PDB file of C-alpha atoms in Angstrom:
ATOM      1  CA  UNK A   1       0.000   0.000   0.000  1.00  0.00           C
ATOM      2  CA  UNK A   2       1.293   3.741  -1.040  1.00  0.00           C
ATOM      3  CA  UNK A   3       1.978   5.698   1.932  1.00  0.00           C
ATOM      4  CA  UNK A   4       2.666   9.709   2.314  1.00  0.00           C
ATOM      5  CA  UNK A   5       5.841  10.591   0.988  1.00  0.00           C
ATOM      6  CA  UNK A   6       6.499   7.906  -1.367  1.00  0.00           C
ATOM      7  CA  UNK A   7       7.785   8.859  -4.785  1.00  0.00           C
ATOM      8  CA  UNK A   8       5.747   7.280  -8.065  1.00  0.00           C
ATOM      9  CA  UNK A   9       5.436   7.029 -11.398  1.00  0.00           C
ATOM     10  CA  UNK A  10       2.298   7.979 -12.945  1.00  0.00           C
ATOM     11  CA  UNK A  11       1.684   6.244 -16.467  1.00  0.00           C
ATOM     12  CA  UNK A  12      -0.274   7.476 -19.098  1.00  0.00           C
ATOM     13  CA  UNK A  13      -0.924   6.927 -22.789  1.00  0.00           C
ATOM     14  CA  UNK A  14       1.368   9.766 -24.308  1.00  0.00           C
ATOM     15  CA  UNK A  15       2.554  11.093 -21.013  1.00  0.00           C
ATOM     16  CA  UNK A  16       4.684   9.772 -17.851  1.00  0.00           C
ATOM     17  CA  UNK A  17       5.167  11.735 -14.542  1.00  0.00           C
ATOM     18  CA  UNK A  18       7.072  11.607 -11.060  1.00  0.00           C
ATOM     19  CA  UNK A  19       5.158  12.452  -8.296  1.00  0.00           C
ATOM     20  CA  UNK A  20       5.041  12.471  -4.398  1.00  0.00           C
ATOM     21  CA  UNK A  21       2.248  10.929  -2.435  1.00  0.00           C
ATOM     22  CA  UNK A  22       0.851  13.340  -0.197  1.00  0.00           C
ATOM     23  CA  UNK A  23      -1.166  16.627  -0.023  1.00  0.00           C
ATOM     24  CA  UNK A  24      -1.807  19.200  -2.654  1.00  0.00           C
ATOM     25  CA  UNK A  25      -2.286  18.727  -5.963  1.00  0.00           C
ATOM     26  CA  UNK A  26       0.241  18.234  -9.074  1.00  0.00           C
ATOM     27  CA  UNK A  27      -0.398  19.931 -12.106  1.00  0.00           C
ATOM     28  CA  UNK A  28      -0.452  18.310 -15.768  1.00  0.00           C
ATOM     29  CA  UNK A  29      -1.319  19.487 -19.523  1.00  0.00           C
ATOM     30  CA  UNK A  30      -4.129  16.417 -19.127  1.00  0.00           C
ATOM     31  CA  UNK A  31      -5.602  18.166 -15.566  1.00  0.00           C
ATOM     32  CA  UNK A  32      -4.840  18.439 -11.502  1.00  0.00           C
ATOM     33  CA  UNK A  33      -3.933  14.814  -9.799  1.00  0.00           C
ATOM     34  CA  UNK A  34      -5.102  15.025  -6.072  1.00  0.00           C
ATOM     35  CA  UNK A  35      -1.935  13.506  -4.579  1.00  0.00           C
ATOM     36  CA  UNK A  36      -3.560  12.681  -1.412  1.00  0.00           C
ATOM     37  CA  UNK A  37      -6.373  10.207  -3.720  1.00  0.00           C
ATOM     38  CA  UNK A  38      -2.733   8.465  -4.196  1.00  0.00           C
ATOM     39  CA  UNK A  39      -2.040   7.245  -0.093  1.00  0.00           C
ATOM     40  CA  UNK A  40      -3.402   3.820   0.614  1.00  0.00           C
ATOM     41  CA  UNK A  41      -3.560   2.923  -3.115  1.00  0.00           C
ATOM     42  CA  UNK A  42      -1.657  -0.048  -4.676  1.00  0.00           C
ATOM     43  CA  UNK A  43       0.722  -0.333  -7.589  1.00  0.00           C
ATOM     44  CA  UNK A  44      -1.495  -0.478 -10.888  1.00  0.00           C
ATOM     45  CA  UNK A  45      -3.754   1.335  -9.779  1.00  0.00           C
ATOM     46  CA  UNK A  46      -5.620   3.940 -11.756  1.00  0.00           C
ATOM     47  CA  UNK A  47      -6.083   7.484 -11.084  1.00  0.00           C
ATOM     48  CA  UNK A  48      -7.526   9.976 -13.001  1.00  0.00           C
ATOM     49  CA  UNK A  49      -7.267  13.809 -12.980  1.00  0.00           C
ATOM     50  CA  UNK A  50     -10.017  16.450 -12.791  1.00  0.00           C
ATOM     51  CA  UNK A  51     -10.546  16.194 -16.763  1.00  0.00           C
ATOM     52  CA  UNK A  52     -10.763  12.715 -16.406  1.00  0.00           C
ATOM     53  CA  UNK A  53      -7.028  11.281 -17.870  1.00  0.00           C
ATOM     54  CA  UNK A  54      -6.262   8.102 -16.427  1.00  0.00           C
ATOM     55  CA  UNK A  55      -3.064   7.245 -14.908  1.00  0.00           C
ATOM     56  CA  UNK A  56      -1.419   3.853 -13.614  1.00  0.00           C
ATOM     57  CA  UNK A  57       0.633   3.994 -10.743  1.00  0.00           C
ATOM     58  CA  UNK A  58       3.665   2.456 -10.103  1.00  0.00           C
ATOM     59  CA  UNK A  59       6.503   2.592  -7.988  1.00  0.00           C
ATOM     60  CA  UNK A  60       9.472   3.428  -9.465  1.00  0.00           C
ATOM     61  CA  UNK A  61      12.659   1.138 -10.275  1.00  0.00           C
ATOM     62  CA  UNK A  62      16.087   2.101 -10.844  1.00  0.00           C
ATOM     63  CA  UNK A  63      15.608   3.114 -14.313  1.00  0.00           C
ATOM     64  CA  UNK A  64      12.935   5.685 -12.980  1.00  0.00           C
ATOM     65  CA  UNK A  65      15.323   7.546 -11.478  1.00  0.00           C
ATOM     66  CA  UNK A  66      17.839   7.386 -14.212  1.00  0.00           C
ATOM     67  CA  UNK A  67      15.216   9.235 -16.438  1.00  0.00           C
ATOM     68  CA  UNK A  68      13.114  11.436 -14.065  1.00  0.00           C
ATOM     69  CA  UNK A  69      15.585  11.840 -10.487  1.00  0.00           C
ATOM     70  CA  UNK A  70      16.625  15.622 -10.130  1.00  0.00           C
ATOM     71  CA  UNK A  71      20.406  15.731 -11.367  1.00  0.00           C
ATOM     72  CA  UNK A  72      23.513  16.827 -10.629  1.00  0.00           C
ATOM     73  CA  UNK A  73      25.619  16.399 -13.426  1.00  0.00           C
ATOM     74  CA  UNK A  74      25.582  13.806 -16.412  1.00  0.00           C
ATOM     75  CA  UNK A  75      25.599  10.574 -14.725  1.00  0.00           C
ATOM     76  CA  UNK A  76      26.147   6.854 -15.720  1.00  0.00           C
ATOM     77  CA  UNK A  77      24.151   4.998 -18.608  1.00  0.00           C
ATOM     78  CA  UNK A  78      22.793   2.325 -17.538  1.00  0.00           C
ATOM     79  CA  UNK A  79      25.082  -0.077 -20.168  1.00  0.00           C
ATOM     80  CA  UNK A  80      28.048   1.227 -18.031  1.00  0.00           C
ATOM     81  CA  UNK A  81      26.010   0.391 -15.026  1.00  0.00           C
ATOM     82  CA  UNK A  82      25.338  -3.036 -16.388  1.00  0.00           C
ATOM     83  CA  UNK A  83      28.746  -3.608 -17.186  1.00  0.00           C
ATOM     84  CA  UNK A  84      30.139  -2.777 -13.682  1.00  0.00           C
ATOM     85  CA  UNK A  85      27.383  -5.354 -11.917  1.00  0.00           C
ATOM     86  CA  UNK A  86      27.831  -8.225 -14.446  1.00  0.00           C
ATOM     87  CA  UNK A  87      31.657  -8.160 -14.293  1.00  0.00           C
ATOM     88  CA  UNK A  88      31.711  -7.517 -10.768  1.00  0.00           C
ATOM     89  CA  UNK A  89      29.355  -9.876 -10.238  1.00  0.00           C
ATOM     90  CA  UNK A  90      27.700  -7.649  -7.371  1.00  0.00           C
ATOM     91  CA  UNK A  91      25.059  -9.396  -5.259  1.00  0.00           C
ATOM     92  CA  UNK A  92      23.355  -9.508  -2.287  1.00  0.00           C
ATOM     93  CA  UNK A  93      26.044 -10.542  -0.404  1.00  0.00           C
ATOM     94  CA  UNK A  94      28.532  -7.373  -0.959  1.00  0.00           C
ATOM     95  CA  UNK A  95      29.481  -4.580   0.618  1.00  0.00           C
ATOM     96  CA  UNK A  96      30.347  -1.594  -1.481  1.00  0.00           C
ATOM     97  CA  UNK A  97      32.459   0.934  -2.296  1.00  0.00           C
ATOM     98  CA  UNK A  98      31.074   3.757  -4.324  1.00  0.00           C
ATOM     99  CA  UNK A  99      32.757   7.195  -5.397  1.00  0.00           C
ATOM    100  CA  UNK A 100      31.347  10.158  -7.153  1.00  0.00           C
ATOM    101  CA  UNK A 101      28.294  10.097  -6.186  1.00  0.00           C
ATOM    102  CA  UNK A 102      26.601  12.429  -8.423  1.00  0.00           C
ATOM    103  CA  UNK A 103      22.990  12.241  -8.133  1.00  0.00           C
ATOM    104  CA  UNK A 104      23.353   8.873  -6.884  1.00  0.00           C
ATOM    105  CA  UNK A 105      21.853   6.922  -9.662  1.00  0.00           C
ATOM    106  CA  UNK A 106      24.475   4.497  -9.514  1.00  0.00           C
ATOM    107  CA  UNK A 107      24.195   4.090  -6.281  1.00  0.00           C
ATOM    108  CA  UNK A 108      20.851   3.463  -6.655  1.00  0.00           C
ATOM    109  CA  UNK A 109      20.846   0.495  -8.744  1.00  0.00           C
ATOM    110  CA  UNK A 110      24.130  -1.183  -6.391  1.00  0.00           C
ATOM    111  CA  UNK A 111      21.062  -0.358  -3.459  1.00  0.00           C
ATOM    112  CA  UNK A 112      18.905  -2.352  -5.337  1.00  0.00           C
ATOM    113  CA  UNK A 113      21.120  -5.232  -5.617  1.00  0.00           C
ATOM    114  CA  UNK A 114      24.089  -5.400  -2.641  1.00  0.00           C
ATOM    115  CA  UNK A 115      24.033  -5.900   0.915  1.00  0.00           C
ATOM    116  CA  UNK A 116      24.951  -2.610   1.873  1.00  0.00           C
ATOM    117  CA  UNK A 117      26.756   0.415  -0.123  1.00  0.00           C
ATOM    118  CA  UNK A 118      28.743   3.329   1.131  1.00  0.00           C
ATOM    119  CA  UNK A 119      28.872   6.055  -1.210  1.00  0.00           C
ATOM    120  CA  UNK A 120      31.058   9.220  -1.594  1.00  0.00           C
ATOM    121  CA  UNK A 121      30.898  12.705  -2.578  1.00  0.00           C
ATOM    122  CA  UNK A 122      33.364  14.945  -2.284  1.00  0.00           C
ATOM    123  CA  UNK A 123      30.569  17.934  -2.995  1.00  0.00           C
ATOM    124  CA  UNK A 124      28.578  18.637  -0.379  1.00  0.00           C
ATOM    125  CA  UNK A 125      25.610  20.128  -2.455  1.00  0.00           C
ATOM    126  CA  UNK A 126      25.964  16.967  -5.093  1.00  0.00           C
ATOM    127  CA  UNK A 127      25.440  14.753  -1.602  1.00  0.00           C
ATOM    128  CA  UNK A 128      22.390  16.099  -0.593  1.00  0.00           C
ATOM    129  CA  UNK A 129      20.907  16.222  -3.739  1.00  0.00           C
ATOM    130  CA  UNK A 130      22.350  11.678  -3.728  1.00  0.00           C
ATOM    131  CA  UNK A 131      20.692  11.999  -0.376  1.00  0.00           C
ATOM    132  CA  UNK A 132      17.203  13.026  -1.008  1.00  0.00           C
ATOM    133  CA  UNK A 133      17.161  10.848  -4.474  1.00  0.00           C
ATOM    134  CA  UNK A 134      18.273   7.670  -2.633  1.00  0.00           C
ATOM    135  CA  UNK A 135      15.755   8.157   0.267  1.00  0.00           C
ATOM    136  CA  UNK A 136      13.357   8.649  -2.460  1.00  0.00           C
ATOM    137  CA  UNK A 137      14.527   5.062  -4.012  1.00  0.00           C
ATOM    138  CA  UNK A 138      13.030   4.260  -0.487  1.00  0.00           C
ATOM    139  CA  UNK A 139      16.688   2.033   0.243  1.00  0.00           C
ATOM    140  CA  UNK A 140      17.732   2.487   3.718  1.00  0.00           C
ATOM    141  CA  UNK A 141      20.741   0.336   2.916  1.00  0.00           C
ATOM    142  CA  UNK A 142      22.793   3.400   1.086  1.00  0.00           C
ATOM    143  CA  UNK A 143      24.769   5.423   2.579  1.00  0.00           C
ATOM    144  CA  UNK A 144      26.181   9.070   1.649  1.00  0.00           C
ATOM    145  CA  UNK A 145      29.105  10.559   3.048  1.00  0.00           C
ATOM    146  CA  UNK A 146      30.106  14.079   2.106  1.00  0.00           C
ATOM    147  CA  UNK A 147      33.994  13.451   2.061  1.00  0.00           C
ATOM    148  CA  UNK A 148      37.164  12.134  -0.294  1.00  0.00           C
ATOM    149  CA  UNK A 149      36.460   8.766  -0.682  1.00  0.00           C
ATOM    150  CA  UNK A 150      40.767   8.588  -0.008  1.00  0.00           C
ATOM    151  CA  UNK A 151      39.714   8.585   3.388  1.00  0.00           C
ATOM    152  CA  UNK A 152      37.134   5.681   3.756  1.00  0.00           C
ATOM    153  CA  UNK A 153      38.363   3.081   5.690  1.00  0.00           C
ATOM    154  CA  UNK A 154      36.882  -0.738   6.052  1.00  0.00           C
ATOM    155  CA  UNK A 155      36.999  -4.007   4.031  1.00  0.00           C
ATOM    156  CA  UNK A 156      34.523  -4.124   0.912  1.00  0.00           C
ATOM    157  CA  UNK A 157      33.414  -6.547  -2.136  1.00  0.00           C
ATOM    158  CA  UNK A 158      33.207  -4.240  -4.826  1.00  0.00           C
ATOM    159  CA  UNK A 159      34.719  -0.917  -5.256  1.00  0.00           C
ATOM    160  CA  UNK A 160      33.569   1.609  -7.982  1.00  0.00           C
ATOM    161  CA  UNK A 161      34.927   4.772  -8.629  1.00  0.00           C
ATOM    162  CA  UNK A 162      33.450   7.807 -10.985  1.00  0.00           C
ATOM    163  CA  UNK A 163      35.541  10.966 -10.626  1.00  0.00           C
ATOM    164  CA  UNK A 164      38.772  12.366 -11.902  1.00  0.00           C
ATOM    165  CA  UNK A 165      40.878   8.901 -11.077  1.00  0.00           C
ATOM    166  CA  UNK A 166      44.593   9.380  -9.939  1.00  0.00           C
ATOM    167  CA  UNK A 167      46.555   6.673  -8.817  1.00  0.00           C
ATOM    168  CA  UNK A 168      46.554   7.162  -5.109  1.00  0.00           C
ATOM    169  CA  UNK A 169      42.725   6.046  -5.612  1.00  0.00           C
ATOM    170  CA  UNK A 170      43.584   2.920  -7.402  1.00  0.00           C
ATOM    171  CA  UNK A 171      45.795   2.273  -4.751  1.00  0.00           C
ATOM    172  CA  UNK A 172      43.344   3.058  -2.035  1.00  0.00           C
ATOM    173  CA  UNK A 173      40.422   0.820  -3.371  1.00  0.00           C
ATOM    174  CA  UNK A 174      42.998  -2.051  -3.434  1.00  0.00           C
ATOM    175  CA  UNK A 175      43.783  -1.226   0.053  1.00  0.00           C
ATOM    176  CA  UNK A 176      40.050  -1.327   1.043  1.00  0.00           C
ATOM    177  CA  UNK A 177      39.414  -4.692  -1.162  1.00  0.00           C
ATOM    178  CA  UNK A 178      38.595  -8.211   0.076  1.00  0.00           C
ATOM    179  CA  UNK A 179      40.491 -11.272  -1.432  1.00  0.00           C
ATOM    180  CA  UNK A 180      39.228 -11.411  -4.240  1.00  0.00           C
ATOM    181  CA  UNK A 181      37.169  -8.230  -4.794  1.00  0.00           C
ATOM    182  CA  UNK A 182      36.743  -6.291  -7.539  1.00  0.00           C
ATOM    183  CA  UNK A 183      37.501  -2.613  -8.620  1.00  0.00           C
ATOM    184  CA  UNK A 184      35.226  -0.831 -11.568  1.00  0.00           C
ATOM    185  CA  UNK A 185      36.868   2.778 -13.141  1.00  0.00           C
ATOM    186  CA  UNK A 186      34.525   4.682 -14.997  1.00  0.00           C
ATOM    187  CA  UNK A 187      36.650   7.065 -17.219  1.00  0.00           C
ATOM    188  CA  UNK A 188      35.322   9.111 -20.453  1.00  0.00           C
ATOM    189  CA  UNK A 189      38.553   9.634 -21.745  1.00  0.00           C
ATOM    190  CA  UNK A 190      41.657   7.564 -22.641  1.00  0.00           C
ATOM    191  CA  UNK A 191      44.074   9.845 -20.749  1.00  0.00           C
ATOM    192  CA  UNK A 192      41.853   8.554 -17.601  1.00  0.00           C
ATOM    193  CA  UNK A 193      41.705   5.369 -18.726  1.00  0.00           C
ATOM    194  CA  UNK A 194      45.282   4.672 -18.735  1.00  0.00           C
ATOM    195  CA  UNK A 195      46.079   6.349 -15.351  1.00  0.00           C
ATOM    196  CA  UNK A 196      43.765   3.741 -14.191  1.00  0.00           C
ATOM    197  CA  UNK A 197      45.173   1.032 -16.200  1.00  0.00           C
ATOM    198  CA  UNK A 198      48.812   1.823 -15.201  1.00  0.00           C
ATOM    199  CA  UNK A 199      48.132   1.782 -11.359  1.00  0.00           C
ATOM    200  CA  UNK A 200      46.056  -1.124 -11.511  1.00  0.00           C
ATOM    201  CA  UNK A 201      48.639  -3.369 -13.449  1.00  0.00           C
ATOM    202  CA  UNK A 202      51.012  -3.704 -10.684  1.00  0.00           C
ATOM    203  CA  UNK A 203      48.539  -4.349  -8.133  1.00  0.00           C
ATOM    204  CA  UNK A 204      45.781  -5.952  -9.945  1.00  0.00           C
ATOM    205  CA  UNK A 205      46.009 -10.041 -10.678  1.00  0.00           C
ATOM    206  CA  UNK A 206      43.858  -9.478 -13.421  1.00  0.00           C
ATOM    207  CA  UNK A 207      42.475  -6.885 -15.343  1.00  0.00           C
ATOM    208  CA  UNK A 208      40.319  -5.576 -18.187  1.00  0.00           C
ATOM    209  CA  UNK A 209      39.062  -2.778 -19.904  1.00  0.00           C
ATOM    210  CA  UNK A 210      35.878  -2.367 -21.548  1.00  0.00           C
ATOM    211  CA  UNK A 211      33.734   0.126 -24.178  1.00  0.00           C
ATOM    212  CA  UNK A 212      30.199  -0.784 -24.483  1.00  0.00           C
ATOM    213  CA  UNK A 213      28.872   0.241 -28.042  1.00  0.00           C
ATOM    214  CA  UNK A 214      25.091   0.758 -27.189  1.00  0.00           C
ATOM    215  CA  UNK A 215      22.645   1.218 -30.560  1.00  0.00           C
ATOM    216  CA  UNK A 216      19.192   1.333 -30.152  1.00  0.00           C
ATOM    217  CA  UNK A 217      16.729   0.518 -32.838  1.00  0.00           C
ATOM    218  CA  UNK A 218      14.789   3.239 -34.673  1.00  0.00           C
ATOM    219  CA  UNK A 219      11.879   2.561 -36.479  1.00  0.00           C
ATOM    220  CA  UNK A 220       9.731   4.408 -38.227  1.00  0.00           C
ATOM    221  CA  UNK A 221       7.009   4.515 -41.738  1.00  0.00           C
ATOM    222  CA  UNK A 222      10.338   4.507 -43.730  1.00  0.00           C
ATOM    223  CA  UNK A 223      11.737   1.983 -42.304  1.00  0.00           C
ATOM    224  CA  UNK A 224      14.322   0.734 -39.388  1.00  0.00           C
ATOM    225  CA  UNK A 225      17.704   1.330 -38.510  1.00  0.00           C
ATOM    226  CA  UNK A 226      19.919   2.158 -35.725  1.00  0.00           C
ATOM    227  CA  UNK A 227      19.826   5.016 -34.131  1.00  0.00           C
ATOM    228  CA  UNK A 228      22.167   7.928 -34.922  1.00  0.00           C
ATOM    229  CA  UNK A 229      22.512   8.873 -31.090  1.00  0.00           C
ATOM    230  CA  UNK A 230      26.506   8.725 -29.985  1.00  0.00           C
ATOM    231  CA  UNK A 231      27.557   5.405 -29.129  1.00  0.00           C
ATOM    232  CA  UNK A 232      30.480   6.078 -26.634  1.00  0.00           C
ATOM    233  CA  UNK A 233      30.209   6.819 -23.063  1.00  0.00           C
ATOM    234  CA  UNK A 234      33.071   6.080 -21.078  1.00  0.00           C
ATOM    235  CA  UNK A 235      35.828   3.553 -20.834  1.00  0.00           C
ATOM    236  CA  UNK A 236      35.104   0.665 -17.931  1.00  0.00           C
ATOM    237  CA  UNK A 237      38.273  -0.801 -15.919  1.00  0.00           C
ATOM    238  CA  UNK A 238      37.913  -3.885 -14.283  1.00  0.00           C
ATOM    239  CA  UNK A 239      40.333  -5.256 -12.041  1.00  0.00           C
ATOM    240  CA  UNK A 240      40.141  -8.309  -9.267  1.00  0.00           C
ATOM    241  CA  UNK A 241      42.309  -8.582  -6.347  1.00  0.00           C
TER     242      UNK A 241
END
């Protein structure tokens, strides 16, 4: 059952919103949603607004927030995402290590899927924006702390980094790493790439680098191809201890 406060998505048939349970009323081209009508309602549900537009409503998943969570910056597709949990192999079982918070979309979807994840960002403001979007992910098992992730201490599964990488953090995540734990670098540029590449070698017993090539379909009355949308993202390290 929806309760006050919880974040939704609202589902119609040419338009898609994300709301708040609670009081007042939210505002659409297609008429005023009472957000109170939405408290002690279940997902697929329908509501409807004043002019009579039907909505479903769902709760939100970690590609919700990818598309509608208030942002801080550009952050991580959800192919790099992908990447870093399938190589990683992150499960329930892990603890980990995430830097650059962002918004905290990344975070979000390691929330959704490890034991527990500590999270770091270095900008205050970008942390409590990671703050208030995680909370709304309704995961009480992320945490964000507002500091240089070169000064988190403890013993994790997976760490993942997302900032400007040097190779005192490279040697700090293998510091922090588990036999047998992984690292993920997400770098957009090849400089990056090999600063994490270099440090890693030494320390690393094996490791890999990655570009995922992501084309998505297009089709229209003329016919279908891929889309013409830029392919690259960022370069993805991987490196086990």
């Amino acid at each position: 059952m929806i309760e006050t406060g919880e974040h939704l998505l609202l589902v119609g048939e040419d338009r898609e919103y994300f709301v708040t349970a609670g009081e007042g009323q939210f505002s659409t081209d297609r008429g005023m949603i009472d957000r109170g009508a939405l408290v002690g309602m279940n997902p697929g549900d329908e509501i409807r607004t004043h002019l009579g537009t039907p909505f479903t409503v769902l709760r939100p998943r970690a590609t919700d927030f990818f598309v509608h969570a208030k942002r801080s910056g550009a952050p991580m597709l959800p192919k790099d995402i992908g990447i870093v949990i399938a190589y990683t192999g992150m499960n329930r079982e892990d603890r980990v290590l995430d830097a650059g918070t962002g918004s905290g979309v990344a975070a979000i979807y390691f929330g959704k899927i490890a034991r527990e994840v500590k999270t770091y960002e270095v900008r205050p403001e970008f942390a409590r924006l990671a703050e208030k979007n995680i909370r709304a992910a309704r995961l009480d098992n992320v945490e964000v702390i507002a500091a240089d992730v070169l000064t988190a201490t403890g013993a994790f599964d997976v760490v993942h980094l997302d900032l400007t990488i040097t190779p005192a953090h490279v040697e700090h995540a293998f510091s922090l790493l588990s036999p047998g734990g992984y690292l993920a670098t997400y770098t957009p540029f090849l400089e990056h790439t090999f600063i994490a590449l270099d440090a890693a070698m030494p320390l690393f017993r094996d490791v890999h680098c990655y570009e995922c090539m992501e084309r998505e379909l297009t089709r229209s009355a003329r016919g279908t191809r891929p889309s013409t949308r830029v392919a690259h993202s960022g370069y993805i390290t991987i490196a086990r201890k």
